[in-house]
PDB file of C-alpha atoms and ligand atoms in Angstrom:
ATOM      1  CA  MET M   1       4.304  -1.938 -22.674  1.00 77.00           C
ATOM      2  CA  LYS M   2       1.989   0.591 -21.087  1.00 94.00           C
ATOM      3  CA  LEU M   3       1.244   0.576 -17.400  1.00 98.00           C
ATOM      4  CA  VAL M   4      -2.391  -0.306 -16.819  1.00 98.00           C
ATOM      5  CA  LEU M   5      -4.756   0.847 -14.083  1.00 98.00           C
ATOM      6  CA  PRO M   6      -6.097  -2.403 -12.570  1.00 98.00           C
ATOM      7  CA  ASP M   7      -9.739  -2.724 -11.564  1.00 98.00           C
ATOM      8  CA  LEU M   8     -10.347  -2.712  -7.833  1.00 98.00           C
ATOM      9  CA  PRO M   9     -10.361  -6.331  -6.597  1.00 97.00           C
ATOM     10  CA  PHE M  10     -13.739  -5.631  -4.881  1.00 98.00           C
ATOM     11  CA  ALA M  11     -16.907  -3.606  -5.511  1.00 98.00           C
ATOM     12  CA  TYR M  12     -16.780   0.142  -4.764  1.00 98.00           C
ATOM     13  CA  ASP M  13     -19.203  -0.308  -1.861  1.00 98.00           C
ATOM     14  CA  ALA M  14     -17.681  -3.558  -0.531  1.00 98.00           C
ATOM     15  CA  LEU M  15     -15.813  -1.937   2.368  1.00 98.00           C
ATOM     16  CA  GLN M  16     -18.694   0.084   3.752  1.00 98.00           C
ATOM     17  CA  PRO M  17     -19.049   1.408   6.395  1.00 98.00           C
ATOM     18  CA  TYR M  18     -15.260   1.638   6.779  1.00 98.00           C
ATOM     19  CA  PHE M  19     -14.654   3.098   3.331  1.00 98.00           C
ATOM     20  CA  SER M  20     -17.369   4.721   1.215  1.00 98.00           C
ATOM     21  CA  SER M  21     -17.854   4.269  -2.529  1.00 98.00           C
ATOM     22  CA  GLU M  22     -16.990   7.948  -2.864  1.00 98.00           C
ATOM     23  CA  THR M  23     -13.537   7.295  -1.418  1.00 98.00           C
ATOM     24  CA  PHE M  24     -12.781   4.664  -4.053  1.00 98.00           C
ATOM     25  CA  GLU M  25     -14.302   6.763  -6.858  1.00 98.00           C
ATOM     26  CA  TYR M  26     -11.712   9.437  -6.047  1.00 98.00           C
ATOM     27  CA  HIS M  27      -8.869   7.302  -4.777  1.00 98.00           C
ATOM     28  CA  HIS M  28      -8.865   4.675  -7.545  1.00 98.00           C
ATOM     29  CA  ASP M  29     -10.553   6.393 -10.498  1.00 98.00           C
ATOM     30  CA  LYS M  30      -8.838   9.765 -10.105  1.00 98.00           C
ATOM     31  CA  HIS M  31      -5.727   9.598  -7.904  1.00 98.00           C
ATOM     32  CA  HIS M  32      -4.411   6.191  -8.958  1.00 98.00           C
ATOM     33  CA  LYS M  33      -5.406   6.771 -12.599  1.00 98.00           C
ATOM     34  CA  ALA M  34      -3.447  10.042 -12.655  1.00 98.00           C
ATOM     35  CA  TYR M  35      -0.282   8.277 -11.476  1.00 98.00           C
ATOM     36  CA  VAL M  36      -0.671   5.672 -14.239  1.00 98.00           C
ATOM     37  CA  ASP M  37      -1.325   8.310 -16.927  1.00 98.00           C
ATOM     38  CA  ASN M  38       1.608  10.459 -15.778  1.00 98.00           C
ATOM     39  CA  ALA M  39       3.989   7.492 -15.577  1.00 98.00           C
ATOM     40  CA  ASN M  40       3.027   6.388 -19.092  1.00 98.00           C
ATOM     41  CA  LYS M  41       3.711   9.903 -20.437  1.00 98.00           C
ATOM     42  CA  LEU M  42       7.076   9.994 -18.662  1.00 98.00           C
ATOM     43  CA  LEU M  43       7.996   6.534 -19.996  1.00 98.00           C
ATOM     44  CA  GLU M  44       7.548   7.580 -23.643  1.00 97.00           C
ATOM     45  CA  GLY M  45      10.955   7.236 -25.282  1.00 96.00           C
ATOM     46  CA  ASN M  46      12.532   5.951 -22.053  1.00 97.00           C
ATOM     47  CA  SER M  47      14.406   2.622 -22.211  1.00 96.00           C
ATOM     48  CA  LEU M  48      12.759   1.598 -18.923  1.00 97.00           C
ATOM     49  CA  ALA M  49       9.375   1.463 -20.709  1.00 97.00           C
ATOM     50  CA  SER M  50       9.842  -2.206 -21.637  1.00 96.00           C
ATOM     51  CA  LYS M  51      10.851  -3.248 -18.105  1.00 97.00           C
ATOM     52  CA  PRO M  52       8.678  -4.733 -15.337  1.00 97.00           C
ATOM     53  CA  LEU M  53       7.137  -2.200 -12.947  1.00 98.00           C
ATOM     54  CA  GLU M  54       9.410  -3.201 -10.042  1.00 97.00           C
ATOM     55  CA  THR M  55      12.457  -2.509 -12.227  1.00 98.00           C
ATOM     56  CA  ILE M  56      11.078   0.861 -13.327  1.00 98.00           C
ATOM     57  CA  VAL M  57      10.548   1.802  -9.671  1.00 98.00           C
ATOM     58  CA  LYS M  58      14.021   0.716  -8.531  1.00 98.00           C
ATOM     59  CA  GLU M  59      15.912   2.160 -11.515  1.00 98.00           C
ATOM     60  CA  SER M  60      14.170   5.539 -11.518  1.00 98.00           C
ATOM     61  CA  TYR M  61      14.764   6.049  -7.783  1.00 98.00           C
ATOM     62  CA  GLY M  62      17.345   8.787  -7.349  1.00 97.00           C
ATOM     63  CA  ASN M  63      17.678   9.239 -11.129  1.00 96.00           C
ATOM     64  CA  ASN M  64      14.328  10.450 -12.417  1.00 98.00           C
ATOM     65  CA  THR M  65      12.202  11.883  -9.635  1.00 98.00           C
ATOM     66  CA  ALA M  66       9.038  12.533 -11.653  1.00 98.00           C
ATOM     67  CA  LEU M  67       9.032   9.030 -13.132  1.00 98.00           C
ATOM     68  CA  PHE M  68       9.841   7.459  -9.765  1.00 98.00           C
ATOM     69  CA  ASN M  69       7.050   9.329  -7.982  1.00 98.00           C
ATOM     70  CA  ASN M  70       4.386   8.279 -10.480  1.00 98.00           C
ATOM     71  CA  ALA M  71       5.575   4.692 -11.138  1.00 98.00           C
ATOM     72  CA  ALA M  72       6.077   4.010  -7.420  1.00 98.00           C
ATOM     73  CA  GLN M  73       2.663   5.444  -6.580  1.00 98.00           C
ATOM     74  CA  HIS M  74       1.205   3.080  -9.212  1.00 98.00           C
ATOM     75  CA  TYR M  75       3.049   0.147  -7.618  1.00 98.00           C
ATOM     76  CA  ASN M  76       2.054   1.225  -4.092  1.00 98.00           C
ATOM     77  CA  HIS M  77      -1.632   1.590  -4.966  1.00 98.00           C
ATOM     78  CA  CYS M  78      -1.705  -1.828  -6.708  1.00 98.00           C
ATOM     79  CA  GLU M  79      -0.323  -3.294  -3.472  1.00 98.00           C
ATOM     80  CA  TYR M  80      -2.769  -1.281  -1.380  1.00 98.00           C
ATOM     81  CA  TRP M  81      -5.903  -2.502  -3.207  1.00 98.00           C
ATOM     82  CA  ARG M  82      -4.736  -6.083  -2.762  1.00 98.00           C
ATOM     83  CA  SER M  83      -4.064  -5.401   0.923  1.00 98.00           C
ATOM     84  CA  LEU M  84      -7.786  -4.687   1.410  1.00 98.00           C
ATOM     85  CA  LYS M  85     -10.864  -6.900   1.354  1.00 98.00           C
ATOM     86  CA  ALA M  86     -14.473  -6.939   2.467  1.00 97.00           C
ATOM     87  CA  LYS M  87     -14.862  -8.377   5.988  1.00 97.00           C
ATOM     88  CA  GLY M  88     -11.096  -8.178   6.437  1.00 98.00           C
ATOM     89  CA  GLY M  89      -9.125  -8.269   9.666  1.00 98.00           C
ATOM     90  CA  GLY M  90      -9.895 -11.370  11.687  1.00 94.00           C
ATOM     91  CA  SER M  91      -7.730 -14.446  11.852  1.00 96.00           C
ATOM     92  CA  ILE M  92      -4.242 -14.526  10.357  1.00 98.00           C
ATOM     93  CA  PRO M  93      -3.027 -17.520   8.318  1.00 98.00           C
ATOM     94  CA  GLY M  94      -0.672 -19.691  10.384  1.00 98.00           C
ATOM     95  CA  SER M  95       2.450 -19.063   8.305  1.00 98.00           C
ATOM     96  CA  LEU M  96       2.155 -15.285   8.662  1.00 98.00           C
ATOM     97  CA  GLU M  97       1.158 -15.508  12.325  1.00 98.00           C
ATOM     98  CA  LYS M  98       4.330 -17.483  12.988  1.00 98.00           C
ATOM     99  CA  ALA M  99       6.476 -14.970  11.074  1.00 98.00           C
ATOM    100  CA  LEU M 100       4.946 -12.062  13.032  1.00 98.00           C
ATOM    101  CA  ILE M 101       5.522 -13.799  16.386  1.00 98.00           C
ATOM    102  CA  ASP M 102       9.117 -14.673  15.390  1.00 98.00           C
ATOM    103  CA  SER M 103       9.787 -11.064  14.365  1.00 98.00           C
ATOM    104  CA  PHE M 104       7.814  -9.002  16.888  1.00 98.00           C
ATOM    105  CA  GLY M 105       7.199 -11.337  19.842  1.00 98.00           C
ATOM    106  CA  SER M 106       3.431 -11.239  19.277  1.00 98.00           C
ATOM    107  CA  VAL M 107       0.806 -10.348  16.674  1.00 98.00           C
ATOM    108  CA  ALA M 108      -0.464  -7.589  18.979  1.00 98.00           C
ATOM    109  CA  LYS M 109       3.004  -5.980  19.023  1.00 98.00           C
ATOM    110  CA  ALA M 110       3.238  -6.132  15.217  1.00 98.00           C
ATOM    111  CA  LYS M 111      -0.138  -4.372  14.909  1.00 98.00           C
ATOM    112  CA  GLU M 112       0.806  -1.818  17.580  1.00 98.00           C
ATOM    113  CA  ASP M 113       4.094  -1.027  15.790  1.00 98.00           C
ATOM    114  CA  LEU M 114       2.315  -0.650  12.437  1.00 98.00           C
ATOM    115  CA  ILE M 115      -0.225   1.787  13.894  1.00 98.00           C
ATOM    116  CA  LYS M 116       2.541   3.724  15.669  1.00 98.00           C
ATOM    117  CA  ALA M 117       4.524   3.993  12.429  1.00 98.00           C
ATOM    118  CA  GLY M 118       1.422   5.124  10.537  1.00 98.00           C
ATOM    119  CA  VAL M 119       0.480   7.769  13.074  1.00 98.00           C
ATOM    120  CA  GLY M 120       4.094   8.932  13.362  1.00 98.00           C
ATOM    121  CA  GLN M 121       4.753   9.379   9.648  1.00 98.00           C
ATOM    122  CA  PHE M 122       4.713  13.159   9.154  1.00 97.00           C
ATOM    123  CA  GLY M 123       2.818  14.247   6.050  1.00 97.00           C
ATOM    124  CA  SER M 124       2.136  11.918   3.131  1.00 98.00           C
ATOM    125  CA  GLY M 125       3.535   8.429   2.859  1.00 98.00           C
ATOM    126  CA  TRP M 126       2.949   4.772   3.490  1.00 98.00           C
ATOM    127  CA  ALA M 127       3.251   2.271   6.351  1.00 98.00           C
ATOM    128  CA  TRP M 128       4.336  -1.268   5.525  1.00 98.00           C
ATOM    129  CA  LEU M 129       5.011  -4.737   6.730  1.00 98.00           C
ATOM    130  CA  ALA M 130       8.035  -5.870   4.754  1.00 98.00           C
ATOM    131  CA  LEU M 131      10.538  -8.696   4.782  1.00 98.00           C
ATOM    132  CA  LYS M 132      14.105  -7.556   5.414  1.00 97.00           C
ATOM    133  CA  GLY M 133      17.023  -9.794   6.369  1.00 94.00           C
ATOM    134  CA  GLY M 134      14.671 -12.735   6.931  1.00 94.00           C
ATOM    135  CA  LYS M 135      12.509 -10.842   9.447  1.00 97.00           C
ATOM    136  CA  VAL M 136       9.189  -9.069   9.095  1.00 98.00           C
ATOM    137  CA  VAL M 137       9.711  -5.377   9.834  1.00 98.00           C
ATOM    138  CA  VAL M 138       7.486  -2.309  10.039  1.00 98.00           C
ATOM    139  CA  MET M 139       8.523   0.521   7.753  1.00 98.00           C
ATOM    140  CA  ALA M 140       7.162   4.015   7.203  1.00 98.00           C
ATOM    141  CA  THR M 141       8.113   5.732   3.962  1.00 98.00           C
ATOM    142  CA  SER M 142       7.488   9.275   2.812  1.00 98.00           C
ATOM    143  CA  ASN M 143       5.603  10.332  -0.324  1.00 98.00           C
ATOM    144  CA  ALA M 144       6.048   7.617  -3.010  1.00 98.00           C
ATOM    145  CA  GLU M 145       8.929   5.705  -1.433  1.00 98.00           C
ATOM    146  CA  ASN M 146       8.470   2.014  -0.677  1.00 98.00           C
ATOM    147  CA  PRO M 147      10.448  -0.966   0.705  1.00 98.00           C
ATOM    148  CA  LEU M 148      11.719  -1.909  -2.781  1.00 98.00           C
ATOM    149  CA  VAL M 149      14.123   1.036  -2.732  1.00 98.00           C
ATOM    150  CA  HIS M 150      15.229   0.265   0.826  1.00 97.00           C
ATOM    151  CA  GLY M 151      16.349  -3.335   0.275  1.00 96.00           C
ATOM    152  CA  ALA M 152      13.130  -4.934   1.521  1.00 98.00           C
ATOM    153  CA  SER M 153      10.160  -6.821   0.052  1.00 98.00           C
ATOM    154  CA  PRO M 154       6.676  -5.383   0.664  1.00 98.00           C
ATOM    155  CA  ILE M 155       4.183  -7.694   2.375  1.00 98.00           C
ATOM    156  CA  LEU M 156       1.360  -5.328   3.280  1.00 98.00           C
ATOM    157  CA  THR M 157       0.777  -1.618   2.859  1.00 98.00           C
ATOM    158  CA  VAL M 158      -1.293   1.186   4.353  1.00 98.00           C
ATOM    159  CA  ASP M 159      -1.771   4.363   2.340  1.00 98.00           C
ATOM    160  CA  LEU M 160      -1.212   7.341   4.646  1.00 98.00           C
ATOM    161  CA  TRP M 161      -1.937  10.076   2.116  1.00 98.00           C
ATOM    162  CA  GLU M 162      -4.868  12.193   3.282  1.00 97.00           C
ATOM    163  CA  HIS M 163      -6.767  11.410   0.059  1.00 97.00           C
ATOM    164  CA  THR M 164      -7.134   7.867   1.446  1.00 98.00           C
ATOM    165  CA  TYR M 165      -9.067   8.677   4.571  1.00 98.00           C
ATOM    166  CA  TYR M 166     -10.216  12.299   4.494  1.00 97.00           C
ATOM    167  CA  ILE M 167     -13.729  11.598   3.148  1.00 98.00           C
ATOM    168  CA  ASP M 168     -14.515   8.906   5.734  1.00 98.00           C
ATOM    169  CA  TYR M 169     -12.271   9.799   8.670  1.00 98.00           C
ATOM    170  CA  ARG M 170     -11.413  13.483   8.109  1.00 97.00           C
ATOM    171  CA  ASN M 171      -8.163  14.075  10.034  1.00 97.00           C
ATOM    172  CA  ARG M 172      -8.479  10.977  12.254  1.00 98.00           C
ATOM    173  CA  ARG M 173      -5.628   8.906  10.819  1.00 98.00           C
ATOM    174  CA  LYS M 174      -5.401   6.644  13.873  1.00 98.00           C
ATOM    175  CA  ASP M 175      -9.102   5.701  13.586  1.00 98.00           C
ATOM    176  CA  TYR M 176      -8.510   4.816   9.929  1.00 98.00           C
ATOM    177  CA  LEU M 177      -5.467   2.696  10.844  1.00 98.00           C
ATOM    178  CA  GLU M 178      -7.453   0.827  13.490  1.00 98.00           C
ATOM    179  CA  ALA M 179     -10.380   0.216  11.109  1.00 98.00           C
ATOM    180  CA  TYR M 180      -7.885  -0.987   8.495  1.00 98.00           C
ATOM    181  CA  LEU M 181      -6.431  -3.627  10.854  1.00 98.00           C
ATOM    182  CA  ASP M 182      -9.756  -4.610  12.440  1.00 98.00           C
ATOM    183  CA  HIS M 183     -12.060  -4.689   9.404  1.00 98.00           C
ATOM    184  CA  MET M 184     -10.310  -4.252   6.060  1.00 98.00           C
ATOM    185  CA  VAL M 185      -6.871  -5.839   5.977  1.00 98.00           C
ATOM    186  CA  ASN M 186      -6.422  -8.882   3.730  1.00 98.00           C
ATOM    187  CA  TRP M 187      -4.180 -11.141   5.838  1.00 98.00           C
ATOM    188  CA  GLU M 188      -4.350 -13.918   3.230  1.00 98.00           C
ATOM    189  CA  TYR M 189      -2.714 -11.637   0.682  1.00 98.00           C
ATOM    190  CA  ALA M 190      -0.059 -10.605   3.231  1.00 98.00           C
ATOM    191  CA  ALA M 191       0.628 -14.273   4.017  1.00 98.00           C
ATOM    192  CA  GLU M 192       1.077 -15.055   0.291  1.00 98.00           C
ATOM    193  CA  ARG M 193       3.436 -12.098  -0.122  1.00 98.00           C
ATOM    194  CA  CYS M 194       5.400 -13.085   2.986  1.00 98.00           C
ATOM    195  CA  LEU M 195       5.876 -16.681   1.782  1.00 97.00           C
ATOM    196  CA  ALA M 196       6.912 -15.501  -1.690  1.00 97.00           C
ATOM    197  CA  ALA M 197       9.401 -13.010  -0.219  1.00 97.00           C
ATOM    198  CA  MET M 198      10.870 -15.659   2.091  1.00 96.00           C
ATOM    199  CA  LYS M 199      11.272 -18.060  -0.837  1.00 95.00           C
ATOM    200  CA  GLN M 200      12.958 -15.367  -2.931  1.00 91.00           C
ATOM    201  CA  ALA M 201      15.344 -14.514  -0.076  1.00 87.00           C
ATOM    202  CA  ALA M 202      16.234 -18.163   0.622  1.00 83.00           C
TER     203      ALA M 202
HETATM  204 MN1  MN3 Z 301      -3.440   6.904  -2.334  1.00 54.69          MN
END
């Protein structure tokens, strides 16, 4: 079973002015595609090839660095596209709002912690909301790593690699993180992921 590059769940220009079409032409059509192509090459003749993507990511971690890097980047980008939507930000579904207040004290604190983690991650990586031990936590991971390999379930992700924001924000990662939370984040998707993760953990 080959890994497949999914279409973006929105039009290339749907997130303007916060992300340009050019960003998605590079980020999805070139960067994400390369991870999929590389992972498929590395999976040839590997017994993991028939397994679900989450299994490939978890099993290759620490055992097969090249496969892990490419398969995890495929997983991470699939999550990232679904974490975005046109006219995003705005109100948070009640179930997720409650989980954020239970875990962080307030929604504002959860957002603040996510931005802090994103700004503080040195070099390439990802910032996440994830479910761990029944609580929503903020995580920052380096390069291709993700919550799956740290005993947590991803809820929402922010790509911190420069290829994500350099065209539209140059080096201003904090501005990108703020635009992500104010105008692009898909809280409905995060709420779905949070409920599913809670059910799985129960
Ligand atoms: Mn990326």
